[in-house]
mmCIF file of C-alpha atoms and ligand atoms in Angstrom:
data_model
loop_
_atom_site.group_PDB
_atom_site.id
_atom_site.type_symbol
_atom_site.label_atom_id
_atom_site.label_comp_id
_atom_site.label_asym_id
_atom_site.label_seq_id
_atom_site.Cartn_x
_atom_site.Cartn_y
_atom_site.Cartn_z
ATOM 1 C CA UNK A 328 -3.056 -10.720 -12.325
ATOM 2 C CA UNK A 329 -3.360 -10.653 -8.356
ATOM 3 C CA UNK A 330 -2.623 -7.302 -6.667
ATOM 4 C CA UNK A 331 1.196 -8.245 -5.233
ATOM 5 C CA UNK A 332 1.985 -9.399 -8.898
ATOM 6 C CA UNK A 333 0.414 -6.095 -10.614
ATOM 7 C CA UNK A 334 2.857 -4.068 -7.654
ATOM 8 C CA UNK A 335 5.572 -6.561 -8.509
ATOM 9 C CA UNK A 336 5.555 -5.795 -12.454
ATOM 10 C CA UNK A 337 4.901 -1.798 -11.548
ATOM 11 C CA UNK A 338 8.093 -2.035 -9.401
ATOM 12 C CA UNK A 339 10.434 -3.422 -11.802
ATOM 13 C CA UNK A 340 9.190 -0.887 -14.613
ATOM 14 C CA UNK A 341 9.098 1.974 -12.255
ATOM 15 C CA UNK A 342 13.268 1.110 -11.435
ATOM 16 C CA UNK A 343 13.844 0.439 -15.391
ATOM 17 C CA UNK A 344 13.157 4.077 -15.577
ATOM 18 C CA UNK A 345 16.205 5.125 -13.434
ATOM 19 C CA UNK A 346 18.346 2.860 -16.100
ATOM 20 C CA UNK A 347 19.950 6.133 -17.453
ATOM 21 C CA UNK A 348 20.581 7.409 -14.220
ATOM 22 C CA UNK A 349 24.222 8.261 -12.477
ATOM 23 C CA UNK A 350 24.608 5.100 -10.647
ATOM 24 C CA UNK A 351 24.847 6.115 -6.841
ATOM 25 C CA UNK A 352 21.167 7.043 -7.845
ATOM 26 C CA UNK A 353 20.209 3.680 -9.218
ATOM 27 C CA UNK A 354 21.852 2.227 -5.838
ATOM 28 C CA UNK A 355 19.745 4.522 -3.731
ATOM 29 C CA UNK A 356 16.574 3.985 -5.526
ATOM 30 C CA UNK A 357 16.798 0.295 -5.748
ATOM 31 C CA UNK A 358 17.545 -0.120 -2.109
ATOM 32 C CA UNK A 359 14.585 2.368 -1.097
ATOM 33 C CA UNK A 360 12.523 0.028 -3.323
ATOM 34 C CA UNK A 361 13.754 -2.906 -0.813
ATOM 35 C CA UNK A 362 13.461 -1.391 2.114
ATOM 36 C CA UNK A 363 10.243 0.210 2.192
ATOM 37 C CA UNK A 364 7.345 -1.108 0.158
ATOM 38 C CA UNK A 365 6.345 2.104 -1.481
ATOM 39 C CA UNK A 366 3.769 -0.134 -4.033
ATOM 40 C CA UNK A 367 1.834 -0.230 -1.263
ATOM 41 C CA UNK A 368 1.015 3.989 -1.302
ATOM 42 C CA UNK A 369 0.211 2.541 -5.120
ATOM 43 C CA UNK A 370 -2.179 0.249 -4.369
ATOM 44 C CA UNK A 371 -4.481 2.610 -2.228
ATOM 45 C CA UNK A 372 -4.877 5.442 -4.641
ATOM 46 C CA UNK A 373 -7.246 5.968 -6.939
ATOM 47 C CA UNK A 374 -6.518 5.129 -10.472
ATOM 48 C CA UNK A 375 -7.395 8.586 -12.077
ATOM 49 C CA UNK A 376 -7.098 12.059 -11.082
ATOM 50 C CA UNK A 377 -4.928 14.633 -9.676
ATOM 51 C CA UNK A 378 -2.774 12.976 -7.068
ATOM 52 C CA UNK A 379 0.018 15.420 -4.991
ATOM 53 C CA UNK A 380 3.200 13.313 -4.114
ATOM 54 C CA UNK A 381 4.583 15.229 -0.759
ATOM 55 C CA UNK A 382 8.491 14.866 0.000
ATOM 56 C CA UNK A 383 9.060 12.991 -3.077
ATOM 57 C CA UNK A 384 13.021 12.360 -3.513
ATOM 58 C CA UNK A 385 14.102 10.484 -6.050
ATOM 59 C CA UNK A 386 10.444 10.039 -7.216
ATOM 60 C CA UNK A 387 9.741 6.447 -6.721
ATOM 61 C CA UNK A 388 6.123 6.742 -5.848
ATOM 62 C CA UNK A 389 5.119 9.601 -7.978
ATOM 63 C CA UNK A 390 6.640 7.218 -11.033
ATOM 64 C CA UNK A 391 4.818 4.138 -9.427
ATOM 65 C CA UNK A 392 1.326 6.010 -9.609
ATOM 66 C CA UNK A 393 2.101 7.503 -13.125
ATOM 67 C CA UNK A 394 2.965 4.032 -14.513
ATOM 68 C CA UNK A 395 -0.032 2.319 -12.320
ATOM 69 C CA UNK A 396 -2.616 4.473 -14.381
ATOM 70 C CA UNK A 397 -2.430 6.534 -17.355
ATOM 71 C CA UNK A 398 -5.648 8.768 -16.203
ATOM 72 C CA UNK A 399 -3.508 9.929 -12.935
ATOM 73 C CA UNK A 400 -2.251 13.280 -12.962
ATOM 74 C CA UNK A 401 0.772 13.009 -10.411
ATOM 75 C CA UNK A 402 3.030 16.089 -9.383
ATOM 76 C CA UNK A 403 5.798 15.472 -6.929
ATOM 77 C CA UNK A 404 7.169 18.471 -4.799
ATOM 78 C CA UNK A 405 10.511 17.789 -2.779
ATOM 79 C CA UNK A 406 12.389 20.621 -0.691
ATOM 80 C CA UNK A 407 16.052 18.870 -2.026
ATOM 81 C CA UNK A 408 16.587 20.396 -5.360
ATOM 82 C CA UNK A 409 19.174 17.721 -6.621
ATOM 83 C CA UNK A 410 16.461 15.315 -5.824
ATOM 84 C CA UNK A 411 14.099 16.479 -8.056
ATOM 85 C CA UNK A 412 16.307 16.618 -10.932
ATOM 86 C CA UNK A 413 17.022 13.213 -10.256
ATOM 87 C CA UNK A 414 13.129 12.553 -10.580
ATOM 88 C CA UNK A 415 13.201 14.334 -13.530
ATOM 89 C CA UNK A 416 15.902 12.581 -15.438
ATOM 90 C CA UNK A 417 13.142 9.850 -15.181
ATOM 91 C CA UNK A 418 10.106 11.532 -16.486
ATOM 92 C CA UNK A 419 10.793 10.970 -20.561
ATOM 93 C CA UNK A 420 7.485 11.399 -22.816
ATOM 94 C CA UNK A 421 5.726 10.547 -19.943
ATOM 95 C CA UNK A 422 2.885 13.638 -19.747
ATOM 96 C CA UNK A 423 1.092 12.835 -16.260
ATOM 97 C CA UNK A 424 3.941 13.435 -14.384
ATOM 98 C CA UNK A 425 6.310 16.027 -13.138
ATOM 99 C CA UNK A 426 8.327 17.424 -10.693
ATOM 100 C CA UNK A 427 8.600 20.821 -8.836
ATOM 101 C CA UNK A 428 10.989 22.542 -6.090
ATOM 102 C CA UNK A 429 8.549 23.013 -3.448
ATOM 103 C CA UNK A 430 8.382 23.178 0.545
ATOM 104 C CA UNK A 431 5.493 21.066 1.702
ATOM 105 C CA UNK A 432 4.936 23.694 4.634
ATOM 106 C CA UNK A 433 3.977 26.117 2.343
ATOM 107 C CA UNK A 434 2.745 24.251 -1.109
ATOM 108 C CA UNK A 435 -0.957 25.465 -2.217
ATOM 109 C CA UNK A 436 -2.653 23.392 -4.399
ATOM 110 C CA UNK A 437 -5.460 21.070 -5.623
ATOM 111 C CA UNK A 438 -7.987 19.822 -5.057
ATOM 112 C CA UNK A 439 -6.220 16.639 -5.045
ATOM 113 C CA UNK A 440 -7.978 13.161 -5.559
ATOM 114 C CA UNK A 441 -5.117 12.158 -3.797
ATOM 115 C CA UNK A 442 -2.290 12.855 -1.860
ATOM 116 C CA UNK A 443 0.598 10.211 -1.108
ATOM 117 C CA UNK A 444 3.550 11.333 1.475
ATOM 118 C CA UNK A 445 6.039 8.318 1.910
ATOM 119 C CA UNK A 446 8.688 8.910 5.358
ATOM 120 C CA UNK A 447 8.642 12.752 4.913
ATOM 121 C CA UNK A 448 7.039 14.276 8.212
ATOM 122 C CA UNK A 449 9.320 12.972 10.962
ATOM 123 C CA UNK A 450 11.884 15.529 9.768
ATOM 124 C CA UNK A 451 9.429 18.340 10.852
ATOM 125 C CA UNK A 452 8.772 19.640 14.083
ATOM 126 C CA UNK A 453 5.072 18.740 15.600
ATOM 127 C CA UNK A 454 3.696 22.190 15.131
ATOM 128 C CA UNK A 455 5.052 22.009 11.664
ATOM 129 C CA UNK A 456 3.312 18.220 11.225
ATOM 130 C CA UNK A 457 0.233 19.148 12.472
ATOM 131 C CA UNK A 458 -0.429 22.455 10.048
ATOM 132 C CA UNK A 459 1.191 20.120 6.995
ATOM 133 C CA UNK A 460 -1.839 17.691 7.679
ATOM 134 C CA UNK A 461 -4.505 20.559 8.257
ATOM 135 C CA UNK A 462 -3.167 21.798 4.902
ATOM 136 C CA UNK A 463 -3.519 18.240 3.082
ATOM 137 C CA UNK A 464 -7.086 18.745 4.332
ATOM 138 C CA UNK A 465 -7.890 21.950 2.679
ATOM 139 C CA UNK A 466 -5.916 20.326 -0.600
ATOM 140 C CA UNK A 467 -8.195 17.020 -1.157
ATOM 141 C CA UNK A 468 -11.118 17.398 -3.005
ATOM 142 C CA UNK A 469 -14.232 16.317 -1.012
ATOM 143 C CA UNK A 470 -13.792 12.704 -1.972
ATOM 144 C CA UNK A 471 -9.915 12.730 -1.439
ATOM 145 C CA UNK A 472 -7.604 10.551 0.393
ATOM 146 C CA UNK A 473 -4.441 11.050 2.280
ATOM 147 C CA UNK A 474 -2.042 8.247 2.388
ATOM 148 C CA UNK A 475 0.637 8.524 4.453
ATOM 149 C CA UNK A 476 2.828 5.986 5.258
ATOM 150 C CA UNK A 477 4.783 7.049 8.282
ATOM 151 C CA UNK A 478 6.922 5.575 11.087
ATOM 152 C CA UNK A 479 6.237 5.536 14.732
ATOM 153 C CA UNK A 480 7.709 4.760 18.033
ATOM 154 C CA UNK A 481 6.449 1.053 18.298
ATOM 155 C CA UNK A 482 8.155 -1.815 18.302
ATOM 156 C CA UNK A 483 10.815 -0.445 20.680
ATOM 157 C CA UNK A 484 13.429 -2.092 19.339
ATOM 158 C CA UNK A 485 12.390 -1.755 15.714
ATOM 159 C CA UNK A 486 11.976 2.352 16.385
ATOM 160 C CA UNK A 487 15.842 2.020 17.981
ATOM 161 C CA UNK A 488 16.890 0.644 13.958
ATOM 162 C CA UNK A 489 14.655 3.560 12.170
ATOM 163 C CA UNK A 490 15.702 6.276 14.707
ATOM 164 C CA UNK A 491 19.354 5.476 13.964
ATOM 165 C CA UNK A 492 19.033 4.520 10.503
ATOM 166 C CA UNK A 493 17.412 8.582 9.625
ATOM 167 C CA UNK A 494 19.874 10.371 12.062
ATOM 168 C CA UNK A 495 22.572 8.354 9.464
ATOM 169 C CA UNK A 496 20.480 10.020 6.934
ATOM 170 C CA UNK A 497 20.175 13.295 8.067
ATOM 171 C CA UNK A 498 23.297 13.127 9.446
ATOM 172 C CA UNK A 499 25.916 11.436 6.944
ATOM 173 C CA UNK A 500 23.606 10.750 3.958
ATOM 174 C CA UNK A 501 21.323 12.543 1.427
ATOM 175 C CA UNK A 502 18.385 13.470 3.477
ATOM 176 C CA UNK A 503 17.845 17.544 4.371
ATOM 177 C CA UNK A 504 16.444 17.931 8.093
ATOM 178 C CA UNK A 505 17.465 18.732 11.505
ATOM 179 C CA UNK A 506 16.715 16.757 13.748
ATOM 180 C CA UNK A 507 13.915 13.692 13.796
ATOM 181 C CA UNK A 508 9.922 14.089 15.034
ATOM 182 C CA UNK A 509 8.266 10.932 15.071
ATOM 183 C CA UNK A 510 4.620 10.616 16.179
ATOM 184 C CA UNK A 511 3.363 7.890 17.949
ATOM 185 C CA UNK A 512 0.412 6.089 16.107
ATOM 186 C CA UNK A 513 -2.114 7.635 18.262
ATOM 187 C CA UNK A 514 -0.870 11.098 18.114
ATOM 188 C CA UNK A 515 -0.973 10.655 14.377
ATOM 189 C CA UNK A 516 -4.603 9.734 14.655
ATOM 190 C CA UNK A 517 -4.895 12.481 16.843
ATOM 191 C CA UNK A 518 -3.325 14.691 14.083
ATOM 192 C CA UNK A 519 -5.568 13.503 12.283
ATOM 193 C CA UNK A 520 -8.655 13.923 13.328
ATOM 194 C CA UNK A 521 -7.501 17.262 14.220
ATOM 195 C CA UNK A 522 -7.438 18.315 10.600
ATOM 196 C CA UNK A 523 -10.873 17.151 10.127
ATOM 197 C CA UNK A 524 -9.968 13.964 8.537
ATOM 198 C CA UNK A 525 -11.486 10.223 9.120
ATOM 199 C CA UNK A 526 -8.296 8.254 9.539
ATOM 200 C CA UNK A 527 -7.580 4.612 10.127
ATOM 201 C CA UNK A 528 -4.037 3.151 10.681
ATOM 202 C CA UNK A 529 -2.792 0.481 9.092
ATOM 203 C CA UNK A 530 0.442 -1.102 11.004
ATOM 204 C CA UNK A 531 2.515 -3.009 8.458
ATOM 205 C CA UNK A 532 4.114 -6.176 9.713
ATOM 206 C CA UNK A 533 7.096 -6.905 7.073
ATOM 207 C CA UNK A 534 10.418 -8.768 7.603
ATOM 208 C CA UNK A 535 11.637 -5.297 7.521
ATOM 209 C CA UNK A 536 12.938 -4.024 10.758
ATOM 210 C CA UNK A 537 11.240 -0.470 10.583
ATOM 211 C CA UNK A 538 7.720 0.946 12.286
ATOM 212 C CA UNK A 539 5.768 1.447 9.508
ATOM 213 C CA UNK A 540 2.267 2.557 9.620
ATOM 214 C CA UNK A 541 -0.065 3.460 6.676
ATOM 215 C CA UNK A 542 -2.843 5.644 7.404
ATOM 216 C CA UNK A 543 -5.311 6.304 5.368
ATOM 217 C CA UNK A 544 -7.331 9.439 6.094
ATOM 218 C CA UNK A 545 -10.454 11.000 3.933
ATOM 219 C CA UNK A 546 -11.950 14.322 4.072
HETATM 220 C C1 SAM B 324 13.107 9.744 3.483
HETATM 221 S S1 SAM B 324 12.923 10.781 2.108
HETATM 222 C C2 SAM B 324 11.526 10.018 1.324
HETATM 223 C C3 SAM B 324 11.447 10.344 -0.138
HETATM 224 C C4 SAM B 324 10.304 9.686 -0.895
HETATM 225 N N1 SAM B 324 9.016 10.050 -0.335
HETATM 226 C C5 SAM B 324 10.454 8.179 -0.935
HETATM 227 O O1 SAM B 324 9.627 7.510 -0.327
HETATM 228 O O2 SAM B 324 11.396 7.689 -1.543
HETATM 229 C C6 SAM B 324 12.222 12.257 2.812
HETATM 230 C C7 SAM B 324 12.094 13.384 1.794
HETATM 231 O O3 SAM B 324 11.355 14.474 2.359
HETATM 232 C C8 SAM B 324 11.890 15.656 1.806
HETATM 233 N N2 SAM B 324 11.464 16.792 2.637
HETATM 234 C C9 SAM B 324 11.783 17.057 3.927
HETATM 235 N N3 SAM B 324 11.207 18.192 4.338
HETATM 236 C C10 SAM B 324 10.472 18.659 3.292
HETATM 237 C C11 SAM B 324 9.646 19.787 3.087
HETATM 238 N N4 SAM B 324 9.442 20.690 4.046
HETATM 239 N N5 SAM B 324 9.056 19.957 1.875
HETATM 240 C C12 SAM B 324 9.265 19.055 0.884
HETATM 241 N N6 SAM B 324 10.039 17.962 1.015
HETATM 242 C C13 SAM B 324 10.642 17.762 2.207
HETATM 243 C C14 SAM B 324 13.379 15.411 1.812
HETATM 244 O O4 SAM B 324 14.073 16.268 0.946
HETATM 245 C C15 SAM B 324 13.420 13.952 1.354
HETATM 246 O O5 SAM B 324 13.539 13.843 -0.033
#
């Protein structure tokens, strides 16, 4: 099976599990699944250990790594409390996987083989950003990886679409924050570096009209 099929067939399973689910929730999560290409976070991470999903909502990449290998150990912390008991409704029999209430600016744990944060930092001030990424660093075990896949301020006119599209969010929809922080890819790297990482960025060119970047960053 190639790598985009394998993410394909993870995908579909990983929405069957919000079947049950009210269905504004099954909306949400299937047009998340659309809109950002969260099998990608997936397909970086190491296929066994402890792995810390970061700002996970509904739970679509913690449940993506817990389906994508059985010898993961994934635990998803998310600051909106009706959000994780949506990701919970999911969980099941499913024992390398749960959920917690947690603020990311003051989680301790680990060490993590792993640690995945999909579109969570821009909703924290820079100050905030930068001590959330020195603390990832003190979280990953020595061989650990933090993938973050993050949106920055290039394309203009694409940032214009995911600057308005997350003050909807924050605004009208579901999302907690006040107000929006994006980093520019080479403050990221910056931010980076800072926290003793080795980082690389990874811009992804989609159809989709968002400025996603994954960056990968070991300790
Ligand atoms: C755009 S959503 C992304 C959710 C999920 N990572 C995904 O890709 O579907 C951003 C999430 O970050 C969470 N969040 C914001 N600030 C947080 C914090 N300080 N600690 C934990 N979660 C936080 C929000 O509650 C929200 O669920």
């Amino acid at each position: 099976m190639t790598a985009s099929a394998r993410s394909a067939e993870l995908l579909r399973r990983t929405l069957a599990l919000y079947d049950g689910s009210p269905q504004a929730e099954r909306l949400f999560v299937r047009a998340r699944a659309l809109l950002s290409d969260l099998a990608l976070l997936e397909r970086h991470a190491p296929r066994a250990g402890a792995i810390l999903d970061l700002g996970c909502g509904h739970g679509l990449v913690s449940n993506l790594l817990s389906l994508g290998g059985a010898a993961r150990d994934v635990t998803g912390i998310d600051i909106a409390e009706e959000k994780v008991a949506a990701a919970r409704r999911t969980v099941g029999a499913r024992p390398n996987v749960r959920f917690l209430t947690a603020d990311a600016t003051t989680f301790g744990g680990g060490p993590y083989a792993a640690i995945t944060v999909a579109d969570v930092f821009y909703l924290i001030p820079p100050e905030g950003q930068r001590a959330l990424l020195a603390s990832c660093a003190r979280m990953l075990a020595p061989d650990g990886v933090l993938i973050w896949k993050s949106q920055v301020r290039h394309p203009r006119w694409k940032y214009a679409i995911t600057r308005g599209q997350e003050w909807l969010m924050t605004t009208l929809g579901p999302t907690q924050g006040h107000g929006l922080y994006f980093l520019d890819t080479d403050e990221s790297l910056v931010a980076l570096r800072a926290a003793g990482l080795r980082a690389v960025a990874l811009p992804l060119r989609s159809w989709r009209p968002y400025t996603d970047v994954l960056f990968l960053a070991y300790r």
